[in-house]
Short mmCIF file of C-alpha atoms in Angstrom, two decimals:
data_model
loop_
_atom_site.label_atom_id
_atom_site.label_comp_id
_atom_site.label_asym_id
_atom_site.label_seq_id
_atom_site.Cartn_x
_atom_site.Cartn_y
_atom_site.Cartn_z
CA MET S 26 20.17 -35.93 -5.72
CA PHE S 27 20.12 -32.69 -3.76
CA PRO S 28 17.59 -29.97 -4.65
CA THR S 29 18.83 -26.79 -6.27
CA LEU S 30 18.64 -23.44 -4.46
CA GLU S 31 15.64 -22.51 -6.61
CA GLN S 32 13.82 -25.67 -5.55
CA TRP S 33 14.61 -25.01 -1.89
CA THR S 34 13.13 -21.52 -2.04
CA ARG S 35 9.84 -23.04 -3.15
CA ILE S 36 9.61 -25.28 -0.08
CA GLU S 37 7.30 -23.65 2.46
CA GLY S 38 9.18 -22.37 5.49
CA VAL S 39 12.58 -22.35 3.79
CA PHE S 40 13.87 -18.84 3.08
CA PRO S 41 10.49 -17.32 4.10
CA ASP S 42 11.67 -13.74 3.45
CA LEU S 43 12.47 -14.60 -0.15
CA LEU S 44 9.16 -16.41 -0.60
CA GLU S 45 7.23 -13.51 0.89
CA ALA S 46 8.97 -11.01 -1.39
CA GLN S 47 8.20 -13.13 -4.45
CA GLN S 48 4.50 -13.29 -3.55
CA ARG S 49 4.09 -9.59 -2.83
CA LYS S 50 2.56 -7.34 -5.41
CA PRO S 51 4.61 -4.36 -6.66
CA VAL S 52 2.29 -1.71 -5.19
CA ARG S 53 1.43 -1.87 -1.49
CA LEU S 54 -0.43 0.86 0.37
CA GLY S 55 -1.34 1.12 4.02
CA ILE S 56 -3.33 3.83 5.75
CA ARG S 57 -4.12 4.73 9.34
CA VAL S 58 -6.71 7.33 10.23
CA VAL S 59 -5.64 9.73 13.00
CA GLU S 60 -7.40 12.41 15.08
CA HIS S 61 -10.45 13.07 12.85
CA PRO S 62 -12.76 10.89 10.72
CA SER S 63 -11.71 10.72 7.09
CA TRP S 64 -13.59 9.76 3.95
CA LEU S 65 -11.57 7.57 1.56
CA ARG S 66 -11.98 6.09 -1.90
CA VAL S 67 -9.48 3.48 -3.06
CA ILE S 68 -9.11 2.31 -6.66
CA VAL S 69 -6.91 -0.77 -7.19
CA ASP S 70 -5.81 -1.50 -10.77
CA GLY S 71 -8.69 0.56 -12.13
CA LYS S 72 -11.45 -0.89 -9.93
CA THR S 73 -13.02 0.89 -6.94
CA VAL S 74 -12.51 -1.48 -4.01
CA PHE S 75 -13.27 0.75 -1.02
CA GLU S 76 -15.26 3.87 -0.23
CA ALA S 77 -16.26 4.89 3.28
CA THR S 78 -15.70 7.28 6.15
CA LEU S 79 -13.27 5.82 8.66
CA GLN S 80 -12.88 6.73 12.31
CA PRO S 81 -9.55 7.47 14.02
CA GLY S 82 -7.60 4.30 14.70
CA ALA S 83 -8.79 2.50 11.56
CA GLU S 84 -6.01 0.79 9.62
CA LEU S 85 -6.34 -0.76 6.15
CA ASN S 86 -3.99 -2.16 3.50
CA TRP S 87 -4.21 -2.83 -0.23
CA GLU S 88 -1.98 -4.41 -2.87
CA ALA S 89 -1.99 -3.95 -6.65
CA GLU S 90 -0.18 -5.05 -9.77
CA ARG S 91 -0.25 -1.62 -11.49
CA SER S 92 -1.56 1.18 -9.28
CA ILE S 93 -3.58 2.29 -6.28
CA VAL S 94 -5.40 5.62 -6.34
CA LEU S 95 -6.20 7.04 -2.90
CA ARG S 96 -8.61 9.97 -2.59
CA THR S 97 -9.48 11.46 0.77
CA GLY S 98 -11.66 14.27 2.03
CA ASN S 99 -9.33 14.93 4.96
CA ALA S 100 -5.70 14.44 3.93
CA GLY S 101 -4.48 15.67 7.33
CA GLY S 102 -6.19 12.74 9.02
CA VAL S 103 -4.59 9.95 6.96
CA LEU S 104 -1.13 8.49 7.57
CA VAL S 105 0.20 6.65 4.52
CA THR S 106 2.71 3.84 4.05
CA PHE S 107 3.79 3.03 0.48
CA ASN S 108 5.73 -0.17 -0.23
CA ASP S 109 6.64 -0.46 3.47
CA ARG S 110 7.92 3.13 3.64
CA PRO S 111 6.09 5.51 6.01
CA LEU S 112 5.24 8.76 4.19
CA GLY S 113 3.48 10.61 7.00
CA LEU S 114 0.25 12.55 6.63
CA MET S 115 -1.24 12.70 3.17
CA GLY S 116 -1.79 16.46 3.38
CA ARG S 117 -3.42 19.20 5.48
CA PHE S 118 -6.46 18.89 7.75
CA GLY S 119 -9.64 19.19 5.67
CA GLU S 120 -7.77 19.07 2.35
CA VAL S 121 -9.28 16.96 -0.43
CA LYS S 122 -6.43 15.11 -2.10
CA GLU S 123 -5.93 12.32 -4.60
CA VAL S 124 -2.65 10.46 -5.15
CA ARG S 125 -1.83 7.68 -7.59
CA PHE S 126 0.67 5.18 -6.17
CA GLU S 127 2.51 3.06 -8.74
CA PRO S 128 5.90 1.39 -9.23
CA GLY S 129 8.65 3.95 -9.69
CA LEU S 130 6.70 6.75 -8.00
CA ASP S 131 8.95 9.69 -7.12
CA LEU S 132 8.19 10.07 -3.42
CA ARG S 133 9.50 13.64 -3.46
CA SER S 134 6.49 14.57 -5.60
CA LEU S 135 4.22 13.80 -2.63
CA GLN S 136 5.69 16.46 -0.36
#
């Protein structure tokens, strides 16, 4: 008996794009610090998971089921990617800013 399509997608290495998409969480956030050091606090699904000052060139990623809250003391020094979509700088140089990233977020509200 031949396996069904659903069974094939569960075999490692077969349809890897589909498998990867099924395993990904609905909220994905990536940051890269540019030009100036930036302090960040990251809250994933209600729990603080990161708080530090990062130097230019630092890159970090987080995933969540419900939401990721990103607060920075230098929004102009933080490039943001949300669910694989580059959003650019989080704000202006020296600006303190907090953004909640969650499924269905209207990206126009960030500009």
